[in-house]
XYZ file of C-alpha atoms in Angstrom:
505
model
C 169.894 97.911 137.010
C 170.383 97.516 140.732
C 169.541 94.346 142.604
C 166.746 96.054 144.558
C 165.118 97.339 141.354
C 165.267 93.862 139.812
C 163.737 92.363 142.939
C 160.858 94.863 143.011
C 160.202 94.454 139.288
C 160.299 90.669 139.507
C 157.892 90.603 142.437
C 155.447 93.020 140.814
C 155.532 91.530 137.291
C 155.097 87.949 138.512
C 152.124 89.014 140.624
C 150.683 91.082 137.774
C 150.915 88.220 135.277
C 149.303 85.780 137.699
C 146.463 88.115 138.587
C 145.931 89.105 134.947
C 145.777 85.463 133.813
C 143.209 84.567 136.496
C 141.002 87.608 135.894
C 141.270 87.265 132.127
C 140.159 83.643 132.351
C 137.180 84.662 134.514
C 136.102 87.344 132.036
C 136.477 84.919 129.132
C 134.188 82.490 130.957
C 131.717 85.349 131.219
C 131.913 85.726 127.439
C 131.329 81.983 126.993
C 128.256 82.251 129.194
C 127.069 85.273 127.218
C 127.285 83.449 123.883
C 126.527 79.937 125.100
C 123.227 79.934 123.214
C 125.100 80.573 119.951
C 127.909 78.080 120.539
C 126.203 75.106 122.190
C 124.558 72.508 119.980
C 125.340 74.297 116.715
C 127.677 71.673 115.193
C 130.636 74.064 115.207
C 134.213 72.878 114.876
C 136.534 73.359 117.823
C 138.747 75.643 115.726
C 135.788 77.910 114.959
C 134.858 78.115 118.651
C 138.464 78.962 119.568
C 138.574 81.692 116.907
C 135.227 82.986 118.156
C 136.562 83.388 121.700
C 139.964 84.607 120.516
C 138.449 87.488 118.570
C 136.070 88.274 121.436
C 138.692 88.267 124.202
C 140.680 91.469 123.328
C 137.749 93.710 124.282
C 138.105 92.376 127.851
C 141.566 93.920 128.265
C 140.283 97.443 129.150
C 138.441 95.873 132.082
C 141.019 93.305 133.193
C 144.237 95.334 132.915
C 143.394 98.225 135.320
C 142.020 95.796 137.903
C 145.114 93.601 137.559
C 147.453 96.574 138.025
C 145.509 97.730 141.082
C 145.415 94.305 142.728
C 149.054 93.500 141.894
C 150.187 96.865 143.307
C 148.310 96.374 146.569
C 149.509 92.769 146.961
C 153.154 93.527 146.123
C 153.621 96.631 148.263
C 151.403 95.217 151.005
C 153.656 92.167 151.146
C 156.760 94.373 151.301
C 155.302 96.309 154.224
C 153.983 93.202 156.017
C 157.366 91.433 155.811
C 159.207 94.584 157.029
C 161.050 94.899 153.728
C 160.065 98.555 153.527
C 161.474 99.019 157.016
C 164.783 97.570 155.802
C 164.692 99.858 152.755
C 164.070 102.933 154.895
C 166.839 101.883 157.239
C 169.142 101.793 154.202
C 168.032 105.266 153.176
C 165.657 104.110 150.393
C 162.270 105.804 150.482
C 158.989 104.520 149.083
C 159.261 107.069 146.289
C 162.626 105.609 145.280
C 161.231 102.062 145.491
C 158.358 103.014 143.177
C 160.675 104.499 140.540
C 161.415 101.310 138.503
C 157.763 100.311 138.613
C 156.748 103.775 137.435
C 158.924 103.274 134.355
C 157.398 99.833 133.833
C 153.860 101.237 134.167
C 154.734 103.932 131.625
C 155.780 101.221 129.149
C 152.678 99.171 130.003
C 150.463 102.221 129.403
C 152.035 102.695 125.968
C 151.447 99.037 125.126
C 147.838 99.229 126.317
C 147.255 102.350 124.188
C 148.643 100.564 121.126
C 146.535 97.521 121.959
C 143.355 99.599 122.283
C 144.069 101.538 119.084
C 145.227 98.731 116.792
C 144.464 95.268 118.160
C 140.979 95.691 119.659
C 139.424 97.342 116.547
C 140.813 94.632 114.256
C 139.669 91.892 116.628
C 136.207 93.457 116.835
C 136.014 93.586 113.046
C 137.048 89.951 112.700
C 134.715 88.922 115.516
C 131.628 90.409 113.863
C 132.576 89.108 110.440
C 133.245 85.648 111.841
C 129.736 85.553 113.273
C 128.306 86.553 109.909
C 130.516 84.041 108.118
C 129.422 81.250 110.453
C 125.790 82.046 109.730
C 126.308 82.214 105.969
C 128.468 79.097 105.674
C 126.583 77.208 108.391
C 122.986 78.370 108.253
C 121.937 75.437 110.438
C 123.865 77.062 113.300
C 120.720 78.965 114.241
C 118.656 75.764 114.500
C 119.323 73.235 117.257
C 117.839 69.786 116.726
C 115.211 68.451 119.111
C 113.915 71.802 120.361
C 111.938 74.818 119.181
C 114.087 77.719 117.961
C 112.620 81.217 118.071
C 113.666 83.021 114.876
C 111.744 86.258 114.711
C 108.341 85.489 113.221
C 108.998 81.735 113.055
C 109.353 78.948 115.641
C 110.991 75.921 114.053
C 111.792 72.449 115.330
C 113.639 69.640 113.548
C 114.271 66.103 114.739
C 117.657 65.715 113.069
C 120.195 67.581 110.923
C 122.537 65.962 108.397
C 124.986 67.101 105.762
C 128.437 68.662 106.030
C 126.863 72.006 106.969
C 123.792 70.621 108.716
C 121.656 71.875 105.829
C 119.404 68.804 105.549
C 116.525 68.728 108.040
C 114.267 65.837 109.030
C 110.663 66.091 110.286
C 110.268 69.877 110.297
C 107.583 71.594 112.390
C 107.066 75.351 112.095
C 104.789 77.800 113.895
C 104.410 81.130 112.077
C 103.471 84.001 114.368
C 100.712 86.427 113.503
C 101.377 90.108 112.897
C 100.569 90.874 116.524
C 103.199 88.350 117.609
C 101.084 86.927 120.446
C 99.520 83.879 118.778
C 100.323 81.232 116.196
C 97.630 80.742 113.572
C 99.761 79.002 110.960
C 101.486 75.619 111.333
C 103.672 74.012 108.668
C 104.850 70.406 108.856
C 107.021 68.584 106.351
C 108.857 65.293 106.098
C 112.204 66.945 105.374
C 113.749 70.237 104.385
C 116.915 71.928 103.166
C 118.658 75.199 104.030
C 120.262 77.216 101.234
C 122.191 80.474 101.335
C 124.756 82.415 99.341
C 127.705 84.428 100.671
C 126.653 87.491 98.685
C 123.059 87.370 99.930
C 121.480 88.062 103.309
C 118.475 85.855 102.534
C 118.261 82.312 103.881
C 116.109 79.987 101.784
C 114.279 77.185 103.591
C 112.971 74.490 101.216
C 110.334 72.162 102.680
C 109.330 68.932 100.945
C 106.226 66.735 101.197
C 104.280 68.541 103.895
C 101.065 70.267 104.901
C 100.157 73.896 105.558
C 97.589 74.484 108.314
C 95.971 77.884 108.788
C 93.273 78.777 111.318
C 90.108 80.409 109.992
C 88.394 83.209 111.877
C 84.914 81.999 112.817
C 81.911 84.215 112.085
C 79.959 83.143 115.165
C 80.255 81.076 118.323
C 78.796 77.915 116.797
C 81.433 77.861 114.058
C 84.190 78.675 116.566
C 83.396 75.480 118.515
C 84.283 73.476 115.385
C 87.801 75.030 115.256
C 87.783 75.633 111.491
C 91.095 75.627 109.588
C 92.462 75.279 106.062
C 94.792 72.433 105.178
C 96.952 72.575 102.061
C 99.298 69.837 100.897
C 102.514 70.751 99.077
C 105.337 68.824 97.481
C 107.749 71.745 97.831
C 107.415 74.994 99.757
C 110.116 77.684 99.956
C 110.414 80.356 102.654
C 112.808 83.327 102.536
C 114.163 84.377 105.934
C 116.305 87.468 106.539
C 119.688 86.527 108.030
C 119.603 89.610 110.241
C 117.163 87.749 112.473
C 119.917 85.180 113.092
C 122.610 87.802 113.584
C 120.622 89.661 116.228
C 119.629 86.519 118.077
C 120.909 86.280 121.645
C 122.889 89.492 121.824
C 122.570 93.200 122.262
C 121.677 94.865 118.977
C 123.944 97.805 119.767
C 127.040 95.580 119.630
C 126.274 94.625 116.046
C 124.910 97.769 114.442
C 127.457 100.211 115.847
C 130.893 100.010 114.247
C 132.797 102.653 116.205
C 134.512 99.879 118.176
C 136.233 98.756 114.956
C 137.923 102.109 114.274
C 141.293 103.454 115.366
C 142.008 107.074 116.305
C 142.638 108.257 112.755
C 139.484 106.613 111.463
C 137.444 107.903 114.401
C 138.582 111.484 113.808
C 137.663 111.227 110.132
C 134.276 109.647 110.927
C 133.458 112.230 113.605
C 134.300 115.070 111.229
C 132.102 113.539 108.514
C 129.195 112.997 110.906
C 129.404 116.544 112.243
C 129.473 118.010 108.727
C 126.468 115.906 107.750
C 124.609 116.984 110.891
C 125.368 120.675 110.268
C 124.108 120.370 106.705
C 120.921 118.699 107.919
C 120.404 121.435 110.519
C 120.769 124.120 107.853
C 118.420 122.237 105.520
C 115.816 121.841 108.268
C 116.027 125.532 109.142
C 115.631 126.594 105.489
C 112.701 124.224 105.037
C 111.003 125.512 108.173
C 111.554 129.124 107.102
C 110.023 128.471 103.710
C 106.997 126.769 105.238
C 106.376 129.506 107.739
C 106.713 132.149 105.037
C 106.525 135.694 106.254
C 105.802 134.666 109.857
C 109.528 134.437 110.544
C 110.338 137.610 108.621
C 110.317 140.066 111.506
C 111.953 143.472 111.799
C 115.104 142.906 113.854
C 115.353 146.615 114.736
C 111.892 146.668 116.353
C 111.961 143.495 118.417
C 109.141 143.238 120.926
C 110.149 139.948 122.574
C 111.272 141.632 125.793
C 108.565 144.304 125.875
C 105.324 142.826 127.191
C 103.226 145.913 126.320
C 104.408 146.091 122.705
C 104.051 142.334 122.365
C 100.446 142.462 123.604
C 99.669 145.273 121.152
C 101.214 143.283 118.309
C 99.139 140.214 119.219
C 95.980 142.335 119.183
C 96.827 143.708 115.734
C 97.399 140.189 114.411
C 94.125 138.989 115.928
C 92.238 141.942 114.473
C 93.792 141.429 111.062
C 92.820 137.751 111.156
C 89.245 138.637 112.088
C 89.062 141.171 109.234
C 90.294 138.554 106.753
C 87.728 135.953 107.841
C 84.796 138.437 107.621
C 84.774 138.142 103.858
C 83.961 134.399 103.953
C 80.901 132.432 104.880
C 80.718 130.537 108.145
C 81.459 127.172 106.488
C 84.436 128.592 104.623
C 85.716 130.191 107.814
C 85.615 126.795 109.538
C 87.479 125.204 106.659
C 90.125 127.939 106.668
C 90.642 127.639 110.420
C 90.854 123.831 110.234
C 93.298 124.091 107.337
C 95.431 126.510 109.372
C 95.348 124.166 112.368
C 96.364 121.178 110.223
C 99.139 123.208 108.587
C 100.443 124.312 111.993
C 100.301 120.764 113.350
C 102.166 119.523 110.303
C 104.904 122.100 110.818
C 105.126 121.176 114.501
C 105.341 117.455 113.682
C 108.087 118.035 111.119
C 110.020 120.179 113.587
C 109.795 117.453 116.266
C 110.865 114.794 113.753
C 113.835 116.912 112.706
C 114.823 117.441 116.337
C 114.640 113.700 116.985
C 116.766 112.976 113.917
C 119.376 115.522 115.018
C 119.371 114.052 118.544
C 120.044 110.562 117.156
C 122.950 111.915 115.138
C 124.318 113.686 118.212
C 124.144 110.405 120.162
C 125.983 108.633 117.352
C 128.709 111.282 117.362
C 128.956 111.006 121.150
C 129.482 107.246 120.845
C 132.402 107.855 118.507
C 133.894 110.456 120.865
C 133.604 108.009 123.767
C 135.336 105.316 121.712
C 138.109 107.803 120.965
C 138.584 108.827 124.607
C 138.488 105.219 125.788
C 141.769 104.506 124.001
C 143.484 107.151 126.145
C 141.587 106.267 129.312
C 142.896 102.695 129.340
C 146.483 103.992 129.259
C 145.855 106.565 131.984
C 144.011 103.997 134.128
C 147.251 101.981 134.417
C 148.960 104.974 136.060
C 145.885 105.731 138.146
C 145.483 102.218 139.535
C 149.191 101.871 140.220
C 149.402 105.134 142.170
C 146.335 104.076 144.146
C 147.376 100.474 144.737
C 151.077 100.925 145.538
C 150.713 103.497 148.340
C 147.558 101.775 149.606
C 149.455 98.490 149.918
C 152.217 100.227 151.837
C 149.630 101.827 154.136
C 147.454 98.803 154.949
C 150.569 96.604 155.311
C 148.764 93.451 154.230
C 149.833 91.158 151.393
C 148.352 87.988 149.993
C 144.843 87.650 148.594
C 142.733 88.615 151.602
C 142.389 92.267 152.481
C 144.030 93.501 149.226
C 141.252 91.883 147.176
C 138.614 93.623 149.285
C 140.191 97.030 148.709
C 140.921 96.366 145.020
C 137.424 95.145 144.215
C 135.808 98.027 146.096
C 137.929 100.664 144.349
C 137.534 99.106 140.919
C 133.755 98.690 141.259
C 133.531 102.367 142.194
C 135.710 103.319 139.222
C 133.764 101.096 136.810
C 130.384 102.317 138.100
C 131.346 105.982 137.699
C 132.721 105.294 134.225
C 129.595 103.431 133.140
C 127.345 106.149 134.537
C 129.359 108.847 132.763
C 129.273 107.008 129.429
C 125.512 106.493 129.626
C 125.019 110.172 130.412
C 127.263 111.173 127.507
C 125.525 108.780 125.110
C 122.189 110.384 125.946
C 123.762 113.838 125.491
C 123.350 114.612 129.183
C 126.990 115.652 129.574
C 129.808 116.339 127.121
C 131.582 113.199 125.806
C 134.943 114.270 127.250
C 133.553 114.350 130.773
C 131.619 111.121 130.207
C 134.738 109.283 129.075
C 137.094 110.660 131.740
C 134.755 111.045 134.724
C 135.924 107.840 136.435
C 139.591 108.795 136.136
C 138.941 112.368 137.217
C 136.999 111.165 140.265
C 139.775 108.849 141.512
C 142.774 111.028 140.625
C 142.536 113.042 143.894
C 142.522 109.740 145.806
C 145.693 108.610 144.014
C 147.421 111.929 144.749
C 146.380 111.843 148.423
C 147.468 108.229 149.011
C 150.788 108.747 147.218
C 151.464 111.880 149.258
C 150.640 110.154 152.541
C 152.614 107.026 151.776
C 155.746 108.794 150.497
C 155.808 111.369 153.311
C 158.239 110.147 155.956
C 156.091 111.147 158.899
C 152.741 110.870 157.164
C 152.156 107.136 157.116
C 148.572 106.244 157.863
C 148.213 102.919 159.636
C 144.914 101.411 158.611
C 145.426 98.585 161.081
C 144.418 100.971 163.877
C 141.111 101.674 162.177
C 140.601 97.988 161.464
C 141.383 97.098 165.076
C 138.923 99.747 166.207
C 136.170 98.239 164.083
C 137.071 94.759 165.303
C 136.935 95.875 168.941
C 133.594 97.563 168.335
C 132.212 94.448 166.646
C 133.304 92.144 169.459
C 131.967 94.584 172.070
C 128.547 94.611 170.404
C 128.657 90.839 170.077
C 129.535 90.398 173.776
C 126.830 92.847 174.744
C 124.295 90.907 172.688
C 125.324 87.615 174.266
C 125.119 89.177 177.724
C 121.575 90.362 177.045
C 120.547 86.921 175.850
C 122.018 85.215 178.916
C 120.298 87.752 181.171
C 116.966 87.086 179.478
C 117.441 83.319 179.825
C 118.241 83.629 183.538
C 115.153 85.814 184.055
C 112.957 83.243 182.346
C 114.423 80.446 184.461
C 113.759 82.412 187.627
C 110.148 82.961 186.565
C 109.734 79.250 185.938
C 111.137 78.366 189.366
C 108.773 80.832 191.031
């Protein structure tokens, strides 16, 4: 390897590692803030918290790595151009295309590593992350209850003064408010001297044992006079046991989609197998729904294919008249009451068929959305690898064009480009999830949108006489800004002088 190649690689890799470490730390802090309600005040060991964040952090790589490559490329090549190192290279007969060659090889290797990371590491980390959360809840059921404050757990609000025991399972001075079915008011209050939490690893039910307490339940008053007395029922108990579903703890403080959907825990092979199974199941359900609908409609769907009248309005009108006449002839043989019953029965039967058809369509749509989620997860593993190339071939020529290094202007360009890329990607994924566009386009839309920009910038930067100097545009905007500012100051001074003249007069 030549000295120049080593110098370029060293400059780029050192910048990339620094930027990646800083951005990765920032995104991890975002994760801490996201799960702070689950980690703070839950009596968790430091090792458990570290494992929690360690298993959560790999999913941040698809966001951090492209941004790091983009920012490092702009900073490195911008610094080369600003310090006239590119001028020295060109004077020695080395073009920008030749200078980018070793980094292109490095980016190719980095893309391969990122693809392996997205296909093998992230799914395993996601699996361990979700299972760790479940394990924490099952081995430490008191994690969901913080002492000294009310904890909203589905249909129950619970407050305890203190927790003891190696797992925090012993509770002191328990106060519980049980919500009504409507969920807007509390009509039941339970208070006990102490309590105990019990759970088993093979069960999803959390048992809450309360000892030496009272059960208060409001009574609905029959009239206003009784309501003014606030009637209630009080029951004393020596032991009272409540069964609480652990799913209420698992879904607390996070998006339900991140827990119920498991496509993030699958690699490419598993995703292909799952997608094929889901599509086969959906096709079978479609065929079953069609057969069921055909049987229910009976002979109404049995039409003569050779005499179709769908596109002939005259024949269709004549057919409708024949059907109407036949229906009238059939009803003439019944009394008026029986005719009403027959018509109502036909209406109910038709409404039932329509309702079943709508339900079947909704079920198929949900399955399509689930399949689309798996396709998006599959494409994302390739997108992260391609995004490394994309961001490099945007950042490197852009840095050479703007001729600014450091952390000032490069950050502005990098953040603007990445926000645009991330917004387009997010929009495309949401559209694909709702079956608005095909999953392939939804997963690749961000990359496809910025690829022409990468090609254009690379062409302009590598063309000997095609360099675009952004400093001219920046200077133009600066001059325009200062001209407007001077004009504004001049107007203010003119207004002040006019007012002073009026005062003197």
